[in-house]
Short mmCIF file of C-alpha atoms in Angstrom, two decimals:
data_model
loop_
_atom_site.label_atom_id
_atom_site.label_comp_id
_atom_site.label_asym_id
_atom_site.label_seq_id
_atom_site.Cartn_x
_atom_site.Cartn_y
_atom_site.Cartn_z
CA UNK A 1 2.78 -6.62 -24.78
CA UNK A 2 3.08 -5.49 -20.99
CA UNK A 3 2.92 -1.74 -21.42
CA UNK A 4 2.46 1.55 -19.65
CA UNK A 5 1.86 4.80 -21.07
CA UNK A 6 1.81 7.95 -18.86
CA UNK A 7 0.00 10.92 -20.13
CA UNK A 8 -1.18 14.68 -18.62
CA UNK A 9 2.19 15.87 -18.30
CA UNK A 10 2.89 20.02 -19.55
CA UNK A 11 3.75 23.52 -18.34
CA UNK A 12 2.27 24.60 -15.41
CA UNK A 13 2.53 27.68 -12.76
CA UNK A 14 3.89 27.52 -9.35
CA UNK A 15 0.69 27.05 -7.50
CA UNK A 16 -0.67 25.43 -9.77
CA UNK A 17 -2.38 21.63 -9.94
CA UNK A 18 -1.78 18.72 -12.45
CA UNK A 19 -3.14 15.43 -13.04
CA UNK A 20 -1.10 12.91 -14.45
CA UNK A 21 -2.35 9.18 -15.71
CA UNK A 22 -1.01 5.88 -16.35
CA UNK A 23 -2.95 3.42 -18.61
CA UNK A 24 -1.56 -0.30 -18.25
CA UNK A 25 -1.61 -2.84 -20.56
CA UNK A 26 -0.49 -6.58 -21.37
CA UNK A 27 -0.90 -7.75 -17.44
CA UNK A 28 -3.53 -8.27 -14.55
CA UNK A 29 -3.60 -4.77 -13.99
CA UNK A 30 -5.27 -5.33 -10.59
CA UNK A 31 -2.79 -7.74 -8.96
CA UNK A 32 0.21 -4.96 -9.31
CA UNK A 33 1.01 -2.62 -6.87
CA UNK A 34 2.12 0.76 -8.68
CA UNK A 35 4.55 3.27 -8.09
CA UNK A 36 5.62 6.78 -9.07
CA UNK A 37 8.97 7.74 -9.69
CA UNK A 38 10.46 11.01 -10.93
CA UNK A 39 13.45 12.39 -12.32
CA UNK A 40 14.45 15.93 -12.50
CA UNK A 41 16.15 17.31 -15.33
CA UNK A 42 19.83 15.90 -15.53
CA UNK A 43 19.19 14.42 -11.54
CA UNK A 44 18.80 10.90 -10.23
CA UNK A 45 15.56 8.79 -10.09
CA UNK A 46 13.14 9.63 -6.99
CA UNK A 47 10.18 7.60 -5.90
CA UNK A 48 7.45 9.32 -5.24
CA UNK A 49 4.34 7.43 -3.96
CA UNK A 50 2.92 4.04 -4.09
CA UNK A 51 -0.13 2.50 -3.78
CA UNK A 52 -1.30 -1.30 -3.61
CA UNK A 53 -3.06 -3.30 -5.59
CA UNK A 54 -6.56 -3.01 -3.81
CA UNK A 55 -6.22 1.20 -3.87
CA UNK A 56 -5.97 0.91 0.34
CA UNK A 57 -2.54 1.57 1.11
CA UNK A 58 -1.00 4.34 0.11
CA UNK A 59 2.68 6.04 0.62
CA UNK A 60 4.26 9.26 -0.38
CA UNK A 61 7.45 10.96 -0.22
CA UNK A 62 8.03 13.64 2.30
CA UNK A 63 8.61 16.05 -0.61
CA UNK A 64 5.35 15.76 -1.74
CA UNK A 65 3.19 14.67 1.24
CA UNK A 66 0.13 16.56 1.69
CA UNK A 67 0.41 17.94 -1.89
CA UNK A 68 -0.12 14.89 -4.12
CA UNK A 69 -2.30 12.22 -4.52
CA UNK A 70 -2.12 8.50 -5.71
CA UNK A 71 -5.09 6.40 -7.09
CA UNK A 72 -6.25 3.47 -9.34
CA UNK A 73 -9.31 2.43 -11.02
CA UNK A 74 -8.74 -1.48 -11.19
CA UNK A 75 -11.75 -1.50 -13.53
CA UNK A 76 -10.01 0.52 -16.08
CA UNK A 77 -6.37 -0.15 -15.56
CA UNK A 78 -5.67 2.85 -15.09
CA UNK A 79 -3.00 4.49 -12.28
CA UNK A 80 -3.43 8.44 -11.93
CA UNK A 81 -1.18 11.32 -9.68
CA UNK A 82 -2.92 14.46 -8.78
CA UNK A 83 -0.71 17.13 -8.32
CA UNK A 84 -1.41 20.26 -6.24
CA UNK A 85 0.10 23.36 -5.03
CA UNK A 86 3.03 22.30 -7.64
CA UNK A 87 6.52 24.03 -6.70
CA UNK A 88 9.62 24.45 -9.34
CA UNK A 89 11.06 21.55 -7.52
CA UNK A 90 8.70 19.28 -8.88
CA UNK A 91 9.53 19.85 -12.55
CA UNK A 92 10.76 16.60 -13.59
CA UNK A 93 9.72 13.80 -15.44
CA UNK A 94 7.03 11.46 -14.05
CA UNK A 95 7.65 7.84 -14.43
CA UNK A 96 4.81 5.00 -13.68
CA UNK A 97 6.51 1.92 -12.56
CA UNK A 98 5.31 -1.65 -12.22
CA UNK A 99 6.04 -3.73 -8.71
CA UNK A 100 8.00 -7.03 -9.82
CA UNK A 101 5.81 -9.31 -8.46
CA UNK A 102 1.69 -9.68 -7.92
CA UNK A 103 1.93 -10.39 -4.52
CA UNK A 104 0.57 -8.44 -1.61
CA UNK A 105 2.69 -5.12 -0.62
CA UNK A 106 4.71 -5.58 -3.51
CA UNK A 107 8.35 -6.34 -3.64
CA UNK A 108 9.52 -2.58 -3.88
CA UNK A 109 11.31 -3.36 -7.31
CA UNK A 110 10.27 -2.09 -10.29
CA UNK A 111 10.35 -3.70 -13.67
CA UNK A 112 8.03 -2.42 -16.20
CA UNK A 113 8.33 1.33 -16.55
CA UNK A 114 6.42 3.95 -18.80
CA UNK A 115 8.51 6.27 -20.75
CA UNK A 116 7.37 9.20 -18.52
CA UNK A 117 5.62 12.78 -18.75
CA UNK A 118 7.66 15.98 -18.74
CA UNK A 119 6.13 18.13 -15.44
CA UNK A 120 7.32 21.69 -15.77
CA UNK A 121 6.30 24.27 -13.23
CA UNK A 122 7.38 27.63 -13.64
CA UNK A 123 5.99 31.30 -14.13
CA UNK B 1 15.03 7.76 5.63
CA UNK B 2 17.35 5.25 3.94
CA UNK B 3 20.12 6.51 2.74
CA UNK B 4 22.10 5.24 -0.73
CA UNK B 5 25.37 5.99 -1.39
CA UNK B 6 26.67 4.98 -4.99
CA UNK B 7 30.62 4.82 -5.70
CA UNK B 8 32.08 6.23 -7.96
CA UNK B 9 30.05 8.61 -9.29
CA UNK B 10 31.05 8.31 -12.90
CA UNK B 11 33.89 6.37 -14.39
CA UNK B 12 35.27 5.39 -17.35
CA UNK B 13 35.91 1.56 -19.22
CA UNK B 14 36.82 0.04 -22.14
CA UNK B 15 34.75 -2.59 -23.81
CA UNK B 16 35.78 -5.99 -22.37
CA UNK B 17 36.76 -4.42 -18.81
CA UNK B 18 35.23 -5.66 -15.49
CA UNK B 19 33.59 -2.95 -14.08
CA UNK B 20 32.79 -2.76 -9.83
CA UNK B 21 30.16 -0.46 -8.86
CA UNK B 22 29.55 -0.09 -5.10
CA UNK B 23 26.19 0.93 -3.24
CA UNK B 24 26.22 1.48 0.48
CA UNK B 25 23.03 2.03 2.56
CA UNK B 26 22.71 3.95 6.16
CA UNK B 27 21.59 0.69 7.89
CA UNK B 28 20.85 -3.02 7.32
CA UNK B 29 18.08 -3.85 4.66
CA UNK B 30 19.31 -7.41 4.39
CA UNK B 31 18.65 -8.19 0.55
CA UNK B 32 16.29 -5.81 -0.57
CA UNK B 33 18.89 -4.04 -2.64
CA UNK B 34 17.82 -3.85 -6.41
CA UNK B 35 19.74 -2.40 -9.30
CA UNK B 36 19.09 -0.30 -12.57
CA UNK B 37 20.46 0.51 -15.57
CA UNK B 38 19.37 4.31 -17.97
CA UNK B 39 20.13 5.14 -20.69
CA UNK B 40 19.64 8.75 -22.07
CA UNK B 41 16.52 9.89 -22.61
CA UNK B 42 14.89 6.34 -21.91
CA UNK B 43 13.02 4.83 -18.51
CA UNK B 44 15.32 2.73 -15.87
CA UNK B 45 15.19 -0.86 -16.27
CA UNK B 46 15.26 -3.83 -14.32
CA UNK B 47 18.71 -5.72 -14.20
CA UNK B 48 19.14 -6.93 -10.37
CA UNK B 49 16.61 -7.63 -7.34
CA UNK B 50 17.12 -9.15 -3.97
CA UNK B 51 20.53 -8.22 -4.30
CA UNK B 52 22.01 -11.08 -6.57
CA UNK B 53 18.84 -12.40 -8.90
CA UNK B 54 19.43 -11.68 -12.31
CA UNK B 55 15.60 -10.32 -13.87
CA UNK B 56 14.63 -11.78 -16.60
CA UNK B 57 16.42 -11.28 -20.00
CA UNK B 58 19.32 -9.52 -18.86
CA UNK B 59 22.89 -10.88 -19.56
CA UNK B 60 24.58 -13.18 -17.50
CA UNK B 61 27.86 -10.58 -17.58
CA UNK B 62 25.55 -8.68 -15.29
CA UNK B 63 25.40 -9.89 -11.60
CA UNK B 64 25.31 -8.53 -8.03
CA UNK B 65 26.27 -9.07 -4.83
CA UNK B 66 26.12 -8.24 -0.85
CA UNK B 67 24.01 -7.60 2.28
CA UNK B 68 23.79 -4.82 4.16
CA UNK B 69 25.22 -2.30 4.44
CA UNK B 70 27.38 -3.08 1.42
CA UNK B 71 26.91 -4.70 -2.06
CA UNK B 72 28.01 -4.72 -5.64
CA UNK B 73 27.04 -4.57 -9.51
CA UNK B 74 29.52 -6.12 -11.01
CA UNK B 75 29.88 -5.78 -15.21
CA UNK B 76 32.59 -9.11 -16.28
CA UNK B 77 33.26 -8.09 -19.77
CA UNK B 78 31.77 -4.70 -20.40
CA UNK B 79 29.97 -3.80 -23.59
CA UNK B 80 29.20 -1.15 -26.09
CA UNK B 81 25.39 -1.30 -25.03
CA UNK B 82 26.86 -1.47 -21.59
CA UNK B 83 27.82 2.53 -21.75
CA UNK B 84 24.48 3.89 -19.30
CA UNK B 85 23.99 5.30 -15.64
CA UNK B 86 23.25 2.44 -13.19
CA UNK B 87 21.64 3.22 -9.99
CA UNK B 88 20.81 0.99 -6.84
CA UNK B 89 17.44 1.51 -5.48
CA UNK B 90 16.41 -0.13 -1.25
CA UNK B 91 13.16 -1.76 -1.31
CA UNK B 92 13.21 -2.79 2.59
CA UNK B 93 11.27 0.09 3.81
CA UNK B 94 8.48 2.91 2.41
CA UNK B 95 9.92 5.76 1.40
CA UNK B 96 11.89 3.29 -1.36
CA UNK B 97 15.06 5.52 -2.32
CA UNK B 98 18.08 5.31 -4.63
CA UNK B 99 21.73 5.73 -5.22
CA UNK B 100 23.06 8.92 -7.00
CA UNK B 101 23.93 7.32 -9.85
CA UNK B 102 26.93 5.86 -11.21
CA UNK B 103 27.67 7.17 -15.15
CA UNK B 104 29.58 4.66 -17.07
CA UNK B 105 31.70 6.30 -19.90
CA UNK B 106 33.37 4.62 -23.04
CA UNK B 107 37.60 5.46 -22.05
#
């Protein structure tokens, strides 16, 4: 079964850093560029950064440019966000998402999905 | 940035209506225009990409339409599973952003 499961998720203070992971299952783990897309509580979806399937390109969101990170260890399928200087604006939940289609840059649809980690940042 | 704009914001059907949801983007992405449905509490899924293909397993009453700067999700006979918040997403350039939202209500 094609699966993701995001993990690290939990209360954290303004200031404060986070690292969030994504283990992937059921697929060529390495031939998938992944995304990040969050949701804050009772808002709309918002991507948040990608990265390719070779780890080399990366892309963020302004909103979190300079604060977060994106990586992937094609060795052990896994997709992780690190999280720093964390604002109450980022409390949301933290989705991993699957590009469509193993090709190179990705399609920019997403089509498997994880069912998320709760981020909450307040004092 | 991209912008999405989703209308109408929320509306309400009956099962068997045909139900028009309209997403309109800030400039031309030519087809890279996908669409997803949520349900409550659950992760987004899949139902359009490139504007009018139909992913895989999702019912033909779904389809979609368009090129820039307008297109469509259309519903032909909605159903009780049908009842969800769909949202259009542009894939045509980094950062990738989305409709609003459009909240489909039982009437």
């Amino acid at each position: 079964e094609v699966q993701l499961v995001e993990s690290g998720g939990g209360l954290v203070q303004p200031g404060g850093s986070l690292r969030l992971s994504c283990a992937a299952s059921g697929f060529t783990f390495r031939n998938y560029s992944m995304n990040w897309v969050r949701q804050a509580p009772g808002k709309g979806l918002e991507w948040v950064s990608y990265v390719s399937s070779s780890g080399s390109t990366l892309h963020f969101a302004d909103s979190v440019k300079g604060r977060f990170t994106i990586s992937r260890d094609n060795a052990k399928n896994s997709l992780s966000l690190q999280m720093n200087s964390l604002r109450a604006e980022d409390t949301a939940v933290y989705y991993c998402a699957r590009d469509s289609l193993p090709v190179a840059g990705g399609t920019g649809a997403f089509d498997i999905w994880g069912q998320g980690t709760m981020v909450t940042v307040s004092s | 940035d991209i912008q999405m704009t989703q209308s109408p914001s929320s509306l309400s059907a009956s099962v068997g209506d045909r139900v028009t949801i309209t997403c309109r983007t800030s400039q031309s992405i030519n087809n890279y225009l996908n669409w997803y449905q949520q349900k409550p509490g659950k992760a987004p899924k899949l139902l359009i990409y490139a504007a009018s293909t139909l992913q895989s397993g999702v019912p033909s009453r779904f389809s979609g339409s368009g090129s820039g700067p307008g297109f469509t999700l259309t519903i032909s006979s909605l159903q009780p599973e049908d009842f969800a918040t769909y949202y259009c997403q542009q894939s045509y350039t980094s950062p990738w952003t989305f409709g609003q939202g459009t909240k489909v209500e039982i009437k």
